[in-house]
XYZ file of C-alpha atoms in Angstrom:
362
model
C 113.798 -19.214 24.652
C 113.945 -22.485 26.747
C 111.407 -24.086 28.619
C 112.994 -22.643 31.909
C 112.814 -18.983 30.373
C 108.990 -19.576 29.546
C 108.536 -20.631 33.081
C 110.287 -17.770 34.764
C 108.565 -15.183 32.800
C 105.400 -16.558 33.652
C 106.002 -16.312 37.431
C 107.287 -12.857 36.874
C 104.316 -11.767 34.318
C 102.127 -13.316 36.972
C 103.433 -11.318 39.721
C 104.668 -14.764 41.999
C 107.996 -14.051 41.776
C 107.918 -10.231 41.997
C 104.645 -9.323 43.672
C 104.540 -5.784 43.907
C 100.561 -5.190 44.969
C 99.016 -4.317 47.823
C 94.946 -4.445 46.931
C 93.133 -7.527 45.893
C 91.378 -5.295 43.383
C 94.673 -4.809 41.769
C 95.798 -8.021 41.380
C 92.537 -8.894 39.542
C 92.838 -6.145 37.286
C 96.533 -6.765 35.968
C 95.857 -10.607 35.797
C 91.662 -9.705 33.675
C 90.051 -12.058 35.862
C 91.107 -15.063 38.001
C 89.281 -18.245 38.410
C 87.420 -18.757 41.107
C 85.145 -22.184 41.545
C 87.327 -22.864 44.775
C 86.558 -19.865 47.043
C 89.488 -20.117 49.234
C 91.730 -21.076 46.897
C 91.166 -18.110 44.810
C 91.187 -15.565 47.402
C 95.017 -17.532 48.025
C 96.238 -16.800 44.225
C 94.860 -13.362 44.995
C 96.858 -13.511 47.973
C 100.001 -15.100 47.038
C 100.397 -11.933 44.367
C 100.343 -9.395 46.734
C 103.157 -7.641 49.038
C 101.176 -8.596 52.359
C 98.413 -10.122 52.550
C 95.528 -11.977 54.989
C 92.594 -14.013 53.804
C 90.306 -11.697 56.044
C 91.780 -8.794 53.980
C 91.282 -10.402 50.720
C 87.682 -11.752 51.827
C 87.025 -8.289 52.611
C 87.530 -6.879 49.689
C 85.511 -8.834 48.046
C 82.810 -8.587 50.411
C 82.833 -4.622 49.961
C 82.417 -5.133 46.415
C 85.595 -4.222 44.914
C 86.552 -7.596 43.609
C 83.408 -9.206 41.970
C 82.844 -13.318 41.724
C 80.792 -14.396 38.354
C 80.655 -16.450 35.779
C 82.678 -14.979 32.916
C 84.749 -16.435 30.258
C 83.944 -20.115 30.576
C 81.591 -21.766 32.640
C 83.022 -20.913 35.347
C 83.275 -18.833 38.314
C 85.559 -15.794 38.388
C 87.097 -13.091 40.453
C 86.806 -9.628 38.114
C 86.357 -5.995 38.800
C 83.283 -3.987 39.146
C 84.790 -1.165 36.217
C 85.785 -4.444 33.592
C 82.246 -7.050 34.781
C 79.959 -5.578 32.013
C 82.219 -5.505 28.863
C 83.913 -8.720 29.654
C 80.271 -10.106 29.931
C 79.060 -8.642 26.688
C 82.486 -10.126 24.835
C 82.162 -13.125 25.939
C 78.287 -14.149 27.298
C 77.352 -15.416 23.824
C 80.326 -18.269 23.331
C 79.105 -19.261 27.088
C 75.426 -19.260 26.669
C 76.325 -21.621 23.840
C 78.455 -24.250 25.998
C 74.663 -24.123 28.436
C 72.833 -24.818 25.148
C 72.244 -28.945 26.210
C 72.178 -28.108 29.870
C 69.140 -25.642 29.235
C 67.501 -28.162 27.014
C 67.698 -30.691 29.440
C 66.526 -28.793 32.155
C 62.984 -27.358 30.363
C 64.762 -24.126 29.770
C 63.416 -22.109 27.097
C 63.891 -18.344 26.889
C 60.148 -17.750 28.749
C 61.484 -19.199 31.309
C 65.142 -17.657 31.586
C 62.776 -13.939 31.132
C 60.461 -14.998 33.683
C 63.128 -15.932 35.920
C 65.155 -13.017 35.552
C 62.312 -10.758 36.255
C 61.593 -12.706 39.793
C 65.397 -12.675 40.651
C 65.647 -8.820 39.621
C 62.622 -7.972 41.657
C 63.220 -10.025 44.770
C 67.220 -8.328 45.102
C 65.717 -4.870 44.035
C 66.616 -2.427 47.301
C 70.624 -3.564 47.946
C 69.057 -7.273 48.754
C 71.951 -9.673 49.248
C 70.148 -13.383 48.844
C 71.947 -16.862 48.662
C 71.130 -19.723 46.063
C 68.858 -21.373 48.203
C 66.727 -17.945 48.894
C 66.683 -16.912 45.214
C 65.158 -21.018 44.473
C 62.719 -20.299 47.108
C 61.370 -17.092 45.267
C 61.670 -18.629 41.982
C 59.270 -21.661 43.287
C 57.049 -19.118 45.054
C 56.961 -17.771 41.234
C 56.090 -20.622 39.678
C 59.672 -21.648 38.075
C 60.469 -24.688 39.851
C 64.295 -24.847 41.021
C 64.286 -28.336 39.939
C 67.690 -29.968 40.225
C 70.936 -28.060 41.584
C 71.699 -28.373 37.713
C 68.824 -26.545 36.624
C 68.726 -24.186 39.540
C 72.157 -23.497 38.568
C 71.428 -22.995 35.217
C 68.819 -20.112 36.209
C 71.249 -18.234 38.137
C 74.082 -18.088 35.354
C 71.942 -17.178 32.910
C 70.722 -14.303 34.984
C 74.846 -13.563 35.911
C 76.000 -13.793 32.332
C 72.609 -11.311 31.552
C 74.486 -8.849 33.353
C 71.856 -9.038 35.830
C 73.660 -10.397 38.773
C 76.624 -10.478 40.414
C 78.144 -11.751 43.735
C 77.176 -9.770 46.816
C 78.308 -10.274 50.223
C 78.896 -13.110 52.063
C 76.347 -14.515 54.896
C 78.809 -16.676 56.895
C 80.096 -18.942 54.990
C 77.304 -18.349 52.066
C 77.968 -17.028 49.037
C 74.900 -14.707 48.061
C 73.699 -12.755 44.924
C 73.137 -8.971 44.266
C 72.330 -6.849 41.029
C 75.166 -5.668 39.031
C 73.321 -2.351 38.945
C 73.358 -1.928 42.424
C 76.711 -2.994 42.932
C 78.737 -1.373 40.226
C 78.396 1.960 39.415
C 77.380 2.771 35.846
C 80.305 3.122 33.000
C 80.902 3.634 29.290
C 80.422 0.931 27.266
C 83.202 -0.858 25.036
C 82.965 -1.468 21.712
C 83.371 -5.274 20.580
C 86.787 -4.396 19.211
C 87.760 -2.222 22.202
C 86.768 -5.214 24.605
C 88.031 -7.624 22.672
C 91.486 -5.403 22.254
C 91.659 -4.770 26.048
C 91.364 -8.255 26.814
C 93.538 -9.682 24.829
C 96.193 -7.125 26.422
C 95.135 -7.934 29.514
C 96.061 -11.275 28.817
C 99.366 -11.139 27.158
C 100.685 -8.473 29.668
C 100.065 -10.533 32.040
C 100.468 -14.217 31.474
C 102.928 -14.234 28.780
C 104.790 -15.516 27.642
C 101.550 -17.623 25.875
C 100.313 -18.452 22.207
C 97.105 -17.452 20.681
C 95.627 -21.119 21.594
C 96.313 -20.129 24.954
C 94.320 -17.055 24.947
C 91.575 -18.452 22.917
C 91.274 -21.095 26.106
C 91.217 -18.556 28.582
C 89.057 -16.039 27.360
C 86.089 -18.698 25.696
C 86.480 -17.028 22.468
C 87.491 -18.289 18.844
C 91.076 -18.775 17.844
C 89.997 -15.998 14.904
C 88.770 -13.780 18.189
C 92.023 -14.234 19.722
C 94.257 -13.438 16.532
C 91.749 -10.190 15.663
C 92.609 -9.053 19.684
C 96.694 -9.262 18.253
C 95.913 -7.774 15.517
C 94.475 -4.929 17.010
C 97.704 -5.128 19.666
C 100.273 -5.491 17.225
C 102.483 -2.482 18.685
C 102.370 -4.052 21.777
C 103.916 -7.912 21.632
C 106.058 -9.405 19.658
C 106.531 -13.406 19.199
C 109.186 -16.122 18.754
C 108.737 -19.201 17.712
C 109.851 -22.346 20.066
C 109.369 -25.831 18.919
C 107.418 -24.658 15.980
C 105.047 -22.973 17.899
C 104.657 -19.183 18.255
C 104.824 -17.268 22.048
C 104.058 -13.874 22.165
C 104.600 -11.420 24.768
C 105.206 -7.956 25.536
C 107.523 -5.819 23.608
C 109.171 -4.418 27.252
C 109.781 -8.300 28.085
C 113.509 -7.487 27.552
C 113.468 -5.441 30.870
C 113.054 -8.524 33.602
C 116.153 -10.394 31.445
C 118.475 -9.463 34.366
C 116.538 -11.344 36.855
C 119.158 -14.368 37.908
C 117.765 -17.397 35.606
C 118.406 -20.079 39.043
C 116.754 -18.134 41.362
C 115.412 -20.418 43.360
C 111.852 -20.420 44.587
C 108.812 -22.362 45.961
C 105.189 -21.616 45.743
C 101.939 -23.934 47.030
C 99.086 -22.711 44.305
C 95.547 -23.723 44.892
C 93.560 -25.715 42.353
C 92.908 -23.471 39.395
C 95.332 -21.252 39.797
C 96.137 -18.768 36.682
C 99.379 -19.990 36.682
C 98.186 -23.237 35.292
C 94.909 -22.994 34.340
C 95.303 -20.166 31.752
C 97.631 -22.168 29.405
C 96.494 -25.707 26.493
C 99.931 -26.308 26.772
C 101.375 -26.565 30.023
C 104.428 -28.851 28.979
C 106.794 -26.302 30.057
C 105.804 -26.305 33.504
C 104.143 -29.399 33.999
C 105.097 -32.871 32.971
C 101.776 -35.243 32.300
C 103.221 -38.433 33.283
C 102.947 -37.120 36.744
C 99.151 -37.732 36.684
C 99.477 -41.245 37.730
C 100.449 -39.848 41.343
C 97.599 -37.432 41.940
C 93.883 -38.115 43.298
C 91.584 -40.028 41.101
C 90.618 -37.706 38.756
C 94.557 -37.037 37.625
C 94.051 -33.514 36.579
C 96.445 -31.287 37.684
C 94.023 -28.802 37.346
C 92.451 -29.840 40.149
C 94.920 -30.382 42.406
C 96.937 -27.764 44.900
C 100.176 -27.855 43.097
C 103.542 -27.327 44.636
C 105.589 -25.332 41.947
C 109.625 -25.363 42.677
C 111.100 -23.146 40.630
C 108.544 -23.050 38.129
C 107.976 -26.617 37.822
C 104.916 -28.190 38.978
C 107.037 -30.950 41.402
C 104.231 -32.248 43.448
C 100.243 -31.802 45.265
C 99.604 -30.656 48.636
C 95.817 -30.846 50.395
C 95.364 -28.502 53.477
C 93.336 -29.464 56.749
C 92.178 -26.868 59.021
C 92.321 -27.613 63.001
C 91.407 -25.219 65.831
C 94.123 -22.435 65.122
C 96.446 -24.878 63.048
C 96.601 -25.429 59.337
C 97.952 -29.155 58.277
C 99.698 -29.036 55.049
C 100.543 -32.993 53.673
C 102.534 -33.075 50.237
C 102.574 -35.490 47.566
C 106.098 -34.909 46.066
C 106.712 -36.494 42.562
C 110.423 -36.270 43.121
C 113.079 -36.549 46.001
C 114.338 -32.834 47.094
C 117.552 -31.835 48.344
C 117.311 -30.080 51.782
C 117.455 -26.342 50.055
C 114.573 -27.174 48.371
C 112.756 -28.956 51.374
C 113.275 -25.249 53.211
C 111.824 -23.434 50.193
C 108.849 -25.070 50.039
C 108.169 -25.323 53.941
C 109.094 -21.693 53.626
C 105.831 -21.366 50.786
C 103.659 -23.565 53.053
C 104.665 -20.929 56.091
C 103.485 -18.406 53.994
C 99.993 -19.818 53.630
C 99.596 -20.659 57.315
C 100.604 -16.497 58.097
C 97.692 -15.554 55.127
C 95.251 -17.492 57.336
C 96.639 -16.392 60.510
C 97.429 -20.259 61.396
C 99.932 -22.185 63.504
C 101.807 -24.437 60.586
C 102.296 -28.202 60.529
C 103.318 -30.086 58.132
C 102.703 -34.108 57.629
């Protein structure tokens, strides 16, 4: 398997280069959960794997509740669903309570003061209450928990999301706001740790192979000896083969999509943070690092809205938004022949008809 193979498996596995979905809700589920810091960018890689799709359809989705936004995983924000929010929390909570461990301590945060806080945030959203961050400091102060700094304010909040006491609830304008999980997804079975831990890691591998174990441990927060037990306990399901030393597993049914033409050509603007190539360590086979010198100041890809041309990362794109226009201006890392100057216009076309813009590119 060559570099080029990994990449167009991963487009396919990811549903870019076969979208076949027409819900937000299942585009979440097949991918586990999908990062979500950048609000509009994420409801875009929700987007971009669907059939058809708007950002007011995808925004109200998750407004209705069937896409949730939390912190899950890593210390970060992420689009999940109601039915998979409370075992993916209990699996993996304790490895990110850990990561807050010097954040709490610098912030006065003992566990009083995380129970005292939880009760205040519980009682104040008790009755379908939908409150933003600012509203839920407020009560907290009117408590007696100072908010403090946005760090420790912060702090509060996740604690009380990866608690399973919180979620995301509606939006108020351009808000995000807060609601209790208990109120906002109905009540389930729970999962064993195995059964969690097995169902994620399937998630995963269906999904966004083809990938190693290192891979998975970095996406789900968990332990590389996590993320081999979850094969383990999947071992039916995947097989591997190893490429430059290094072991990529993926599903045993992989041999199906080998008919797909290997050139097909194709063009894609991600946002920052997209699954495509956030999810990986090793992202050498569609992304080369000496490209860094070219992006913004921080030089992460990650950060960046990437412009992926047939599979290859090739270049960053920022957006501006005018009064029924969207702006698109690229940063290419590489001269393109005309074909591929129509693909990608073609991806950035796409975007403009998810927002329901006029396009123009710089």
């Amino acid at each position: 398997m060559l570099s080029s193979e990994i990449a167009r498996q991963r487009l396919y596995n990811q549903k870019l280069s076969a979208p076949t979905f027409s819900h937000a809700k299942d585009v979440v589920g097949w991918l586990g959960a999908v990062q979500a810091q950048d609000y509009s960018g994420a409801l875009w890689a929700v987007g971009l794997r669907m059939e058809s799709a708007t950002e007011s359809a995808v925004e109200q989705a998750f407004n209705a509740g069937a896409i949730l936004r939390t912190h899950v995983l890593r210390p970060t924000w992420h689009f999940v669903l109601p039915a998979d929010i409370r075992w993916m929390l209990a699996l993996t909570a304790p490895r990110v309570r850990a990561l807050l461990a010097y954040g709490d301590r610098q912030n006065g945060l003992d566990e009083t003061v995380l129970t005292h806080s939880a009760q205040v945030i519980e009682a104040v959203l008790q009755g379908g209450q939908h409150l933003t961050r600012s509203e839920l400091g407020a009560a907290l102060a009117a408590a007696g928990i100072a908010p403090g700094s946005t760090q420790r304010l912060a702090h509060l909040l996740m604690h009380a999301e990866l608690a399973g006491l919180i979620c995301s609830g509606a939006r108020q304008g351009n808000q995000q706001t807060y609601a209790l999980i208990d109120e906002r997804v109905p009540a389930a079975p729970a999962l064993t740790h195995d059964e969690a831990l097995a169902e994620l890691t399937r998630r995963y591998f269906t999904s966004h192979a083809p990938a190693t174990i290192k891979d998975f441990a970095w996406w789900s927060g968990l332990t590389v000896a996590d993320a081999k037990q979850g094969m383990a306990l999947n071992a039916e399901q995947f097989e591997h083969e190893e490429i430059d030393g290094i072991d990529y597993w993926f599903p045993s049914t992989t041999h199906e999509i080998t008919s797909l033409p290997s050139n097909l050509p194709s063009a894609y603007l991600l946002p920052n943070y997209d699954e495509y190539v956030v999810a990986y360590t090793d992202r050498s086979a569609i992304y080369d690092p000496v490209h860094a010198q070219h992006l913004d100041a921080r030089g992460n890809i990650l950060f960046n809205h990437t412009v992926v041309l047939n599979g290859q990362i090739v270049g960053a794109w920022k957006r501006a938004l005018k009064k029924g226009s969207l702006l698109v201006e690229m940063q290419l890392f590489t001269a393109l022949t005309a074909e591929q100057t129509v693909l990608i216009n073609e991806a950035a076309q796409r975007y403009a008809d998810f927002l329901g813009l006029t396009l123009m590119i710089a």
